[in-house]
């Protein structure tokens, strides 16, 4: 089974609910029928009800940008899997480098969050990737292999069908610096090889591995043409309907 291409937007801390409604209203006709890929928008928690409503009956799926691993309790500011599911949220980003960098997220908490999300029936977009110093030191392969192993610890092969890995080199996020298509292909390939080692070649071949980091309307086609790149996780360019549509078009070409 070959991997499904998934084009996902990560809005980060952008768009109010009313802006989300307007954006999805504009985007939906632009991407209608472009079904060679799955289309996902991961949005701030408060936008989810509006986004789910606006996307109803379209080919756009809605996700969150994080979720807590405990079912309920004294975790001020956090949101549970049940809360997301009740709103009709289908996907959730876990382990984004901004969570790791600014909010103390570790491979241990990423693994806990991933397990909780999968148990609740959510599809997980699991983010990992090296920082600039690690790439310069020549240890990118070791870093992404280690993250893959730790973040997927104790997760059954059967549950992997609901896991997408987003390879996001931290130095390429929001910087305008993009990994070359060759770098993206090579490192996504290392992640796939690691999944094959932990699980099986079958699981590795079926896994969607996205590239993220300054992917845009100009460079998407080249990146998506690479064998090991099965889609994109897009920040800045996912905030502009024309740019996001161009990336969906590249995945449908
Ligand atoms: P940019 O596309 O803005 O570089 O962000 C990438 C990203 O972090 C997606 O999760």
PDB file of C-alpha atoms and ligand atoms in Angstrom:
ATOM      1  CA  UNK A   1       0.000   0.000   0.000  1.00  0.00           C
ATOM      2  CA  UNK A   2       1.438   3.361  -0.896  1.00  0.00           C
ATOM      3  CA  UNK A   3       1.139   6.371   1.368  1.00  0.00           C
ATOM      4  CA  UNK A   4      -1.723   8.817   0.965  1.00  0.00           C
ATOM      5  CA  UNK A   5      -0.706  12.417   0.259  1.00  0.00           C
ATOM      6  CA  UNK A   6      -1.927  14.847   2.923  1.00  0.00           C
ATOM      7  CA  UNK A   7      -1.734  18.628   2.607  1.00  0.00           C
ATOM      8  CA  UNK A   8      -2.272  20.199   6.022  1.00  0.00           C
ATOM      9  CA  UNK A   9      -2.255  23.789   7.168  1.00  0.00           C
ATOM     10  CA  UNK A  10      -1.033  24.771  10.612  1.00  0.00           C
ATOM     11  CA  UNK A  11      -2.522  28.143  11.385  1.00  0.00           C
ATOM     12  CA  UNK A  12      -0.546  28.481  14.646  1.00  0.00           C
ATOM     13  CA  UNK A  13      -1.798  31.538  16.620  1.00  0.00           C
ATOM     14  CA  UNK A  14      -3.528  33.182  13.662  1.00  0.00           C
ATOM     15  CA  UNK A  15      -7.178  33.745  12.657  1.00  0.00           C
ATOM     16  CA  UNK A  16     -10.117  34.560  14.900  1.00  0.00           C
ATOM     17  CA  UNK A  17     -13.305  32.471  14.571  1.00  0.00           C
ATOM     18  CA  UNK A  18     -14.887  34.989  12.199  1.00  0.00           C
ATOM     19  CA  UNK A  19     -11.729  35.081  10.081  1.00  0.00           C
ATOM     20  CA  UNK A  20     -11.698  31.271  10.055  1.00  0.00           C
ATOM     21  CA  UNK A  21     -15.264  31.204   8.771  1.00  0.00           C
ATOM     22  CA  UNK A  22     -14.478  33.627   5.977  1.00  0.00           C
ATOM     23  CA  UNK A  23     -11.261  31.821   5.046  1.00  0.00           C
ATOM     24  CA  UNK A  24     -12.882  28.386   4.771  1.00  0.00           C
ATOM     25  CA  UNK A  25     -15.790  29.879   2.827  1.00  0.00           C
ATOM     26  CA  UNK A  26     -13.258  31.186   0.300  1.00  0.00           C
ATOM     27  CA  UNK A  27     -11.040  28.111   0.250  1.00  0.00           C
ATOM     28  CA  UNK A  28     -13.735  25.423  -0.077  1.00  0.00           C
ATOM     29  CA  UNK A  29     -14.738  26.134  -3.712  1.00  0.00           C
ATOM     30  CA  UNK A  30     -11.073  26.568  -4.677  1.00  0.00           C
ATOM     31  CA  UNK A  31     -10.100  23.053  -3.524  1.00  0.00           C
ATOM     32  CA  UNK A  32     -13.393  21.292  -4.295  1.00  0.00           C
ATOM     33  CA  UNK A  33     -12.923  17.960  -6.070  1.00  0.00           C
ATOM     34  CA  UNK A  34      -9.128  18.027  -5.657  1.00  0.00           C
ATOM     35  CA  UNK A  35      -9.130  14.653  -4.015  1.00  0.00           C
ATOM     36  CA  UNK A  36      -5.755  13.199  -4.961  1.00  0.00           C
ATOM     37  CA  UNK A  37      -4.748  14.373  -1.493  1.00  0.00           C
ATOM     38  CA  UNK A  38      -6.468  14.778   1.859  1.00  0.00           C
ATOM     39  CA  UNK A  39      -6.841  18.419   2.885  1.00  0.00           C
ATOM     40  CA  UNK A  40      -6.599  19.392   6.551  1.00  0.00           C
ATOM     41  CA  UNK A  41      -6.611  22.701   8.406  1.00  0.00           C
ATOM     42  CA  UNK A  42      -5.268  22.626  11.970  1.00  0.00           C
ATOM     43  CA  UNK A  43      -6.636  25.656  13.748  1.00  0.00           C
ATOM     44  CA  UNK A  44      -6.585  27.322  17.192  1.00  0.00           C
ATOM     45  CA  UNK A  45      -8.906  25.616  19.696  1.00  0.00           C
ATOM     46  CA  UNK A  46     -11.394  28.491  19.756  1.00  0.00           C
ATOM     47  CA  UNK A  47     -11.799  28.334  15.964  1.00  0.00           C
ATOM     48  CA  UNK A  48     -12.702  24.631  15.896  1.00  0.00           C
ATOM     49  CA  UNK A  49     -16.529  24.852  16.183  1.00  0.00           C
ATOM     50  CA  UNK A  50     -16.744  27.528  13.475  1.00  0.00           C
ATOM     51  CA  UNK A  51     -14.212  25.743  11.261  1.00  0.00           C
ATOM     52  CA  UNK A  52     -15.994  22.385  11.548  1.00  0.00           C
ATOM     53  CA  UNK A  53     -19.287  24.048  10.641  1.00  0.00           C
ATOM     54  CA  UNK A  54     -17.777  25.961   7.703  1.00  0.00           C
ATOM     55  CA  UNK A  55     -16.068  22.806   6.378  1.00  0.00           C
ATOM     56  CA  UNK A  56     -19.175  20.613   6.620  1.00  0.00           C
ATOM     57  CA  UNK A  57     -19.962  19.016   3.251  1.00  0.00           C
ATOM     58  CA  UNK A  58     -16.577  20.013   1.797  1.00  0.00           C
ATOM     59  CA  UNK A  59     -13.369  18.002   1.350  1.00  0.00           C
ATOM     60  CA  UNK A  60     -11.634  20.030   4.083  1.00  0.00           C
ATOM     61  CA  UNK A  61     -10.934  18.268   7.394  1.00  0.00           C
ATOM     62  CA  UNK A  62     -10.353  20.119  10.651  1.00  0.00           C
ATOM     63  CA  UNK A  63      -7.661  19.500  13.236  1.00  0.00           C
ATOM     64  CA  UNK A  64      -6.324  21.014  16.454  1.00  0.00           C
ATOM     65  CA  UNK A  65      -2.765  22.124  17.148  1.00  0.00           C
ATOM     66  CA  UNK A  66      -2.211  20.166  20.375  1.00  0.00           C
ATOM     67  CA  UNK A  67      -4.034  18.035  22.954  1.00  0.00           C
ATOM     68  CA  UNK A  68      -3.356  16.957  26.532  1.00  0.00           C
ATOM     69  CA  UNK A  69      -2.799  13.332  27.510  1.00  0.00           C
ATOM     70  CA  UNK A  70      -4.921  13.249  30.671  1.00  0.00           C
ATOM     71  CA  UNK A  71      -8.650  12.667  30.287  1.00  0.00           C
ATOM     72  CA  UNK A  72      -9.645  15.469  32.665  1.00  0.00           C
ATOM     73  CA  UNK A  73      -8.590  17.273  35.816  1.00  0.00           C
ATOM     74  CA  UNK A  74      -6.497  20.101  37.190  1.00  0.00           C
ATOM     75  CA  UNK A  75      -4.514  21.058  34.071  1.00  0.00           C
ATOM     76  CA  UNK A  76      -5.252  24.742  33.647  1.00  0.00           C
ATOM     77  CA  UNK A  77      -5.168  25.875  30.033  1.00  0.00           C
ATOM     78  CA  UNK A  78      -5.153  22.381  28.544  1.00  0.00           C
ATOM     79  CA  UNK A  79      -7.726  20.652  26.326  1.00  0.00           C
ATOM     80  CA  UNK A  80      -8.654  16.952  26.325  1.00  0.00           C
ATOM     81  CA  UNK A  81      -9.186  14.490  23.493  1.00  0.00           C
ATOM     82  CA  UNK A  82     -12.887  14.153  24.403  1.00  0.00           C
ATOM     83  CA  UNK A  83     -13.311  17.922  24.030  1.00  0.00           C
ATOM     84  CA  UNK A  84     -11.828  17.818  20.520  1.00  0.00           C
ATOM     85  CA  UNK A  85     -13.833  14.756  19.467  1.00  0.00           C
ATOM     86  CA  UNK A  86     -17.118  16.238  20.648  1.00  0.00           C
ATOM     87  CA  UNK A  87     -16.505  19.266  18.403  1.00  0.00           C
ATOM     88  CA  UNK A  88     -16.010  17.073  15.323  1.00  0.00           C
ATOM     89  CA  UNK A  89     -12.279  17.612  15.183  1.00  0.00           C
ATOM     90  CA  UNK A  90     -10.580  14.758  13.262  1.00  0.00           C
ATOM     91  CA  UNK A  91      -6.859  15.542  13.390  1.00  0.00           C
ATOM     92  CA  UNK A  92      -4.385  16.906  15.906  1.00  0.00           C
ATOM     93  CA  UNK A  93      -0.820  18.156  15.560  1.00  0.00           C
ATOM     94  CA  UNK A  94       1.462  16.854  18.304  1.00  0.00           C
ATOM     95  CA  UNK A  95       5.088  17.723  19.056  1.00  0.00           C
ATOM     96  CA  UNK A  96       5.405  20.812  16.908  1.00  0.00           C
ATOM     97  CA  UNK A  97       8.843  22.362  17.349  1.00  0.00           C
ATOM     98  CA  UNK A  98       7.265  25.556  18.690  1.00  0.00           C
ATOM     99  CA  UNK A  99       5.682  23.471  21.484  1.00  0.00           C
ATOM    100  CA  UNK A 100       9.036  21.785  22.109  1.00  0.00           C
ATOM    101  CA  UNK A 101      10.956  25.082  22.001  1.00  0.00           C
ATOM    102  CA  UNK A 102       8.659  27.456  23.908  1.00  0.00           C
ATOM    103  CA  UNK A 103       6.421  25.222  26.039  1.00  0.00           C
ATOM    104  CA  UNK A 104       8.712  22.528  27.376  1.00  0.00           C
ATOM    105  CA  UNK A 105       7.352  19.690  25.264  1.00  0.00           C
ATOM    106  CA  UNK A 106       9.637  16.642  25.314  1.00  0.00           C
ATOM    107  CA  UNK A 107       9.644  13.315  23.470  1.00  0.00           C
ATOM    108  CA  UNK A 108       8.070  11.811  26.603  1.00  0.00           C
ATOM    109  CA  UNK A 109       5.095  14.200  26.622  1.00  0.00           C
ATOM    110  CA  UNK A 110       4.819  13.962  22.833  1.00  0.00           C
ATOM    111  CA  UNK A 111       4.545  10.179  23.174  1.00  0.00           C
ATOM    112  CA  UNK A 112       1.912  10.480  25.933  1.00  0.00           C
ATOM    113  CA  UNK A 113      -0.149  12.958  23.920  1.00  0.00           C
ATOM    114  CA  UNK A 114       0.120  10.797  20.798  1.00  0.00           C
ATOM    115  CA  UNK A 115      -1.090   7.688  22.646  1.00  0.00           C
ATOM    116  CA  UNK A 116      -4.033   9.569  24.163  1.00  0.00           C
ATOM    117  CA  UNK A 117      -5.049  11.052  20.811  1.00  0.00           C
ATOM    118  CA  UNK A 118      -4.885   7.679  19.037  1.00  0.00           C
ATOM    119  CA  UNK A 119      -6.890   6.010  21.800  1.00  0.00           C
ATOM    120  CA  UNK A 120      -9.589   8.653  21.269  1.00  0.00           C
ATOM    121  CA  UNK A 121      -9.721   7.958  17.517  1.00  0.00           C
ATOM    122  CA  UNK A 122      -7.997  11.166  16.437  1.00  0.00           C
ATOM    123  CA  UNK A 123      -5.533  11.207  13.544  1.00  0.00           C
ATOM    124  CA  UNK A 124      -2.168  12.488  14.710  1.00  0.00           C
ATOM    125  CA  UNK A 125       0.239  14.687  12.768  1.00  0.00           C
ATOM    126  CA  UNK A 126       3.414  13.995  14.732  1.00  0.00           C
ATOM    127  CA  UNK A 127       6.100  16.630  14.182  1.00  0.00           C
ATOM    128  CA  UNK A 128       9.814  16.081  14.526  1.00  0.00           C
ATOM    129  CA  UNK A 129      13.013  17.421  13.044  1.00  0.00           C
ATOM    130  CA  UNK A 130      16.521  18.605  13.781  1.00  0.00           C
ATOM    131  CA  UNK A 131      17.702  22.066  14.818  1.00  0.00           C
ATOM    132  CA  UNK A 132      20.333  23.927  12.799  1.00  0.00           C
ATOM    133  CA  UNK A 133      23.261  22.954  15.054  1.00  0.00           C
ATOM    134  CA  UNK A 134      22.348  19.278  14.695  1.00  0.00           C
ATOM    135  CA  UNK A 135      22.253  19.508  10.884  1.00  0.00           C
ATOM    136  CA  UNK A 136      25.587  21.352  10.852  1.00  0.00           C
ATOM    137  CA  UNK A 137      27.063  18.701  13.163  1.00  0.00           C
ATOM    138  CA  UNK A 138      25.995  15.989  10.710  1.00  0.00           C
ATOM    139  CA  UNK A 139      23.720  14.192  13.181  1.00  0.00           C
ATOM    140  CA  UNK A 140      20.331  14.810  11.514  1.00  0.00           C
ATOM    141  CA  UNK A 141      19.764  11.118  10.794  1.00  0.00           C
ATOM    142  CA  UNK A 142      20.434  10.097  14.397  1.00  0.00           C
ATOM    143  CA  UNK A 143      18.224  12.885  15.756  1.00  0.00           C
ATOM    144  CA  UNK A 144      15.173  12.067  13.624  1.00  0.00           C
ATOM    145  CA  UNK A 145      15.612   8.312  14.160  1.00  0.00           C
ATOM    146  CA  UNK A 146      15.734   8.845  17.932  1.00  0.00           C
ATOM    147  CA  UNK A 147      12.688  11.149  17.909  1.00  0.00           C
ATOM    148  CA  UNK A 148      10.764   8.642  15.780  1.00  0.00           C
ATOM    149  CA  UNK A 149      11.551   5.823  18.226  1.00  0.00           C
ATOM    150  CA  UNK A 150      10.773   7.805  21.383  1.00  0.00           C
ATOM    151  CA  UNK A 151       7.648   9.512  20.039  1.00  0.00           C
ATOM    152  CA  UNK A 152       6.167   6.205  18.813  1.00  0.00           C
ATOM    153  CA  UNK A 153       7.153   4.141  21.870  1.00  0.00           C
ATOM    154  CA  UNK A 154       4.497   1.588  22.929  1.00  0.00           C
ATOM    155  CA  UNK A 155       2.258   2.349  19.962  1.00  0.00           C
ATOM    156  CA  UNK A 156       0.919  -0.718  18.123  1.00  0.00           C
ATOM    157  CA  UNK A 157       1.477  -1.173  14.411  1.00  0.00           C
ATOM    158  CA  UNK A 158      -2.281  -1.233  13.895  1.00  0.00           C
ATOM    159  CA  UNK A 159      -2.593   2.289  15.338  1.00  0.00           C
ATOM    160  CA  UNK A 160      -0.031   3.627  12.860  1.00  0.00           C
ATOM    161  CA  UNK A 161      -2.699   3.955  10.182  1.00  0.00           C
ATOM    162  CA  UNK A 162      -3.801   7.052  12.105  1.00  0.00           C
ATOM    163  CA  UNK A 163      -0.315   8.535  12.376  1.00  0.00           C
ATOM    164  CA  UNK A 164       1.210  10.991   9.935  1.00  0.00           C
ATOM    165  CA  UNK A 165       4.783  12.086  10.587  1.00  0.00           C
ATOM    166  CA  UNK A 166       5.671  15.648   9.639  1.00  0.00           C
ATOM    167  CA  UNK A 167       9.394  16.117   9.152  1.00  0.00           C
ATOM    168  CA  UNK A 168      10.007  19.758   9.982  1.00  0.00           C
ATOM    169  CA  UNK A 169      13.637  20.868  10.123  1.00  0.00           C
ATOM    170  CA  UNK A 170      13.472  23.571  12.781  1.00  0.00           C
ATOM    171  CA  UNK A 171      15.843  25.849  10.867  1.00  0.00           C
ATOM    172  CA  UNK A 172      13.387  25.926   7.950  1.00  0.00           C
ATOM    173  CA  UNK A 173      10.279  26.948   9.913  1.00  0.00           C
ATOM    174  CA  UNK A 174       9.122  30.495   9.312  1.00  0.00           C
ATOM    175  CA  UNK A 175      12.595  31.446   8.089  1.00  0.00           C
ATOM    176  CA  UNK A 176      12.059  31.339   4.343  1.00  0.00           C
ATOM    177  CA  UNK A 177      14.836  28.718   4.272  1.00  0.00           C
ATOM    178  CA  UNK A 178      13.498  25.502   2.778  1.00  0.00           C
ATOM    179  CA  UNK A 179      15.232  22.154   2.867  1.00  0.00           C
ATOM    180  CA  UNK A 180      16.222  21.246  -0.673  1.00  0.00           C
ATOM    181  CA  UNK A 181      13.969  18.599  -2.204  1.00  0.00           C
ATOM    182  CA  UNK A 182      16.936  16.210  -1.895  1.00  0.00           C
ATOM    183  CA  UNK A 183      17.410  16.967   1.826  1.00  0.00           C
ATOM    184  CA  UNK A 184      13.677  16.580   2.472  1.00  0.00           C
ATOM    185  CA  UNK A 185      13.567  13.297   0.547  1.00  0.00           C
ATOM    186  CA  UNK A 186      16.642  11.922   2.285  1.00  0.00           C
ATOM    187  CA  UNK A 187      15.524  12.732   5.825  1.00  0.00           C
ATOM    188  CA  UNK A 188      11.920  11.604   5.239  1.00  0.00           C
ATOM    189  CA  UNK A 189      13.572   8.417   3.957  1.00  0.00           C
ATOM    190  CA  UNK A 190      15.506   8.031   7.229  1.00  0.00           C
ATOM    191  CA  UNK A 191      12.234   8.370   9.156  1.00  0.00           C
ATOM    192  CA  UNK A 192      10.595   5.764   6.902  1.00  0.00           C
ATOM    193  CA  UNK A 193      13.525   3.380   7.379  1.00  0.00           C
ATOM    194  CA  UNK A 194      13.249   3.823  11.146  1.00  0.00           C
ATOM    195  CA  UNK A 195       9.518   3.009  11.031  1.00  0.00           C
ATOM    196  CA  UNK A 196      10.375  -0.102   8.993  1.00  0.00           C
ATOM    197  CA  UNK A 197      12.919  -1.144  11.645  1.00  0.00           C
ATOM    198  CA  UNK A 198      10.528  -0.658  14.553  1.00  0.00           C
ATOM    199  CA  UNK A 199       7.460  -2.093  12.813  1.00  0.00           C
ATOM    200  CA  UNK A 200       7.566  -3.449   9.255  1.00  0.00           C
ATOM    201  CA  UNK A 201       8.261  -2.428   5.686  1.00  0.00           C
ATOM    202  CA  UNK A 202       4.538  -2.602   5.037  1.00  0.00           C
ATOM    203  CA  UNK A 203       3.810  -0.082   7.813  1.00  0.00           C
ATOM    204  CA  UNK A 204       6.643   2.160   6.642  1.00  0.00           C
ATOM    205  CA  UNK A 205       5.498   2.142   3.009  1.00  0.00           C
ATOM    206  CA  UNK A 206       1.922   2.999   4.018  1.00  0.00           C
ATOM    207  CA  UNK A 207       2.926   5.866   6.312  1.00  0.00           C
ATOM    208  CA  UNK A 208       2.306   9.424   5.186  1.00  0.00           C
ATOM    209  CA  UNK A 209       5.473  11.434   5.843  1.00  0.00           C
ATOM    210  CA  UNK A 210       5.073  15.148   5.207  1.00  0.00           C
ATOM    211  CA  UNK A 211       7.665  17.848   4.805  1.00  0.00           C
ATOM    212  CA  UNK A 212       7.154  21.156   6.636  1.00  0.00           C
ATOM    213  CA  UNK A 213       9.232  24.316   6.731  1.00  0.00           C
ATOM    214  CA  UNK A 214       8.632  27.268   4.416  1.00  0.00           C
ATOM    215  CA  UNK A 215       6.705  25.118   1.922  1.00  0.00           C
ATOM    216  CA  UNK A 216       4.839  27.454  -0.391  1.00  0.00           C
ATOM    217  CA  UNK A 217       3.126  27.832  -3.758  1.00  0.00           C
ATOM    218  CA  UNK A 218       6.512  28.154  -5.495  1.00  0.00           C
ATOM    219  CA  UNK A 219       8.455  25.205  -4.067  1.00  0.00           C
ATOM    220  CA  UNK A 220       5.680  22.679  -3.306  1.00  0.00           C
ATOM    221  CA  UNK A 221       5.721  20.857  -6.655  1.00  0.00           C
ATOM    222  CA  UNK A 222       9.439  20.064  -6.428  1.00  0.00           C
ATOM    223  CA  UNK A 223       9.205  18.894  -2.823  1.00  0.00           C
ATOM    224  CA  UNK A 224       6.073  16.808  -3.394  1.00  0.00           C
ATOM    225  CA  UNK A 225       7.659  15.130  -6.418  1.00  0.00           C
ATOM    226  CA  UNK A 226      10.102  13.344  -4.129  1.00  0.00           C
ATOM    227  CA  UNK A 227       9.413   9.693  -3.405  1.00  0.00           C
ATOM    228  CA  UNK A 228       9.572   9.939   0.387  1.00  0.00           C
ATOM    229  CA  UNK A 229       7.598  13.194   0.685  1.00  0.00           C
ATOM    230  CA  UNK A 230       3.872  12.423   0.957  1.00  0.00           C
ATOM    231  CA  UNK A 231       2.516  15.882   1.560  1.00  0.00           C
ATOM    232  CA  UNK A 232       3.182  19.037   3.482  1.00  0.00           C
ATOM    233  CA  UNK A 233       2.537  20.740   6.805  1.00  0.00           C
ATOM    234  CA  UNK A 234       2.254  24.370   5.912  1.00  0.00           C
ATOM    235  CA  UNK A 235       2.412  27.398   8.192  1.00  0.00           C
ATOM    236  CA  UNK A 236       2.538  30.845   6.602  1.00  0.00           C
ATOM    237  CA  UNK A 237       1.278  29.807   3.168  1.00  0.00           C
ATOM    238  CA  UNK A 238      -1.770  28.125   4.742  1.00  0.00           C
ATOM    239  CA  UNK A 239      -3.068  31.572   5.728  1.00  0.00           C
ATOM    240  CA  UNK A 240      -3.527  32.673   2.113  1.00  0.00           C
ATOM    241  CA  UNK A 241      -6.251  30.794   0.172  1.00  0.00           C
ATOM    242  CA  UNK A 242      -4.504  31.200  -3.207  1.00  0.00           C
ATOM    243  CA  UNK A 243      -1.160  29.935  -1.888  1.00  0.00           C
ATOM    244  CA  UNK A 244      -2.664  26.993  -0.022  1.00  0.00           C
ATOM    245  CA  UNK A 245      -4.725  26.073  -3.091  1.00  0.00           C
ATOM    246  CA  UNK A 246      -1.601  26.152  -5.264  1.00  0.00           C
ATOM    247  CA  UNK A 247      -0.004  23.605  -2.917  1.00  0.00           C
ATOM    248  CA  UNK A 248      -3.138  21.410  -3.108  1.00  0.00           C
ATOM    249  CA  UNK A 249      -2.935  21.764  -6.904  1.00  0.00           C
ATOM    250  CA  UNK A 250       0.708  20.623  -6.856  1.00  0.00           C
ATOM    251  CA  UNK A 251      -0.397  17.510  -4.967  1.00  0.00           C
ATOM    252  CA  UNK A 252      -3.123  16.891  -7.547  1.00  0.00           C
ATOM    253  CA  UNK A 253      -0.928  17.414 -10.640  1.00  0.00           C
TER     254      UNK A 253
HETATM  255  P1  LIG B   1       6.120  27.770   7.784  1.00  0.00           P
HETATM  256  O1  LIG B   1       5.469  27.110   6.593  1.00  0.00           O
HETATM  257  O2  LIG B   1       5.544  29.108   8.103  1.00  0.00           O
HETATM  258  O3  LIG B   1       7.623  27.752   7.670  1.00  0.00           O
HETATM  259  O4  LIG B   1       5.756  26.850   9.053  1.00  0.00           O
HETATM  260  C1  LIG B   1       5.971  25.488   8.953  1.00  0.00           C
HETATM  261  C2  LIG B   1       5.376  24.839  10.138  1.00  0.00           C
HETATM  262  O5  LIG B   1       5.833  25.012  11.247  1.00  0.00           O
HETATM  263  C3  LIG B   1       4.182  24.023   9.948  1.00  0.00           C
HETATM  264  O6  LIG B   1       3.871  23.319  11.096  1.00  0.00           O
END
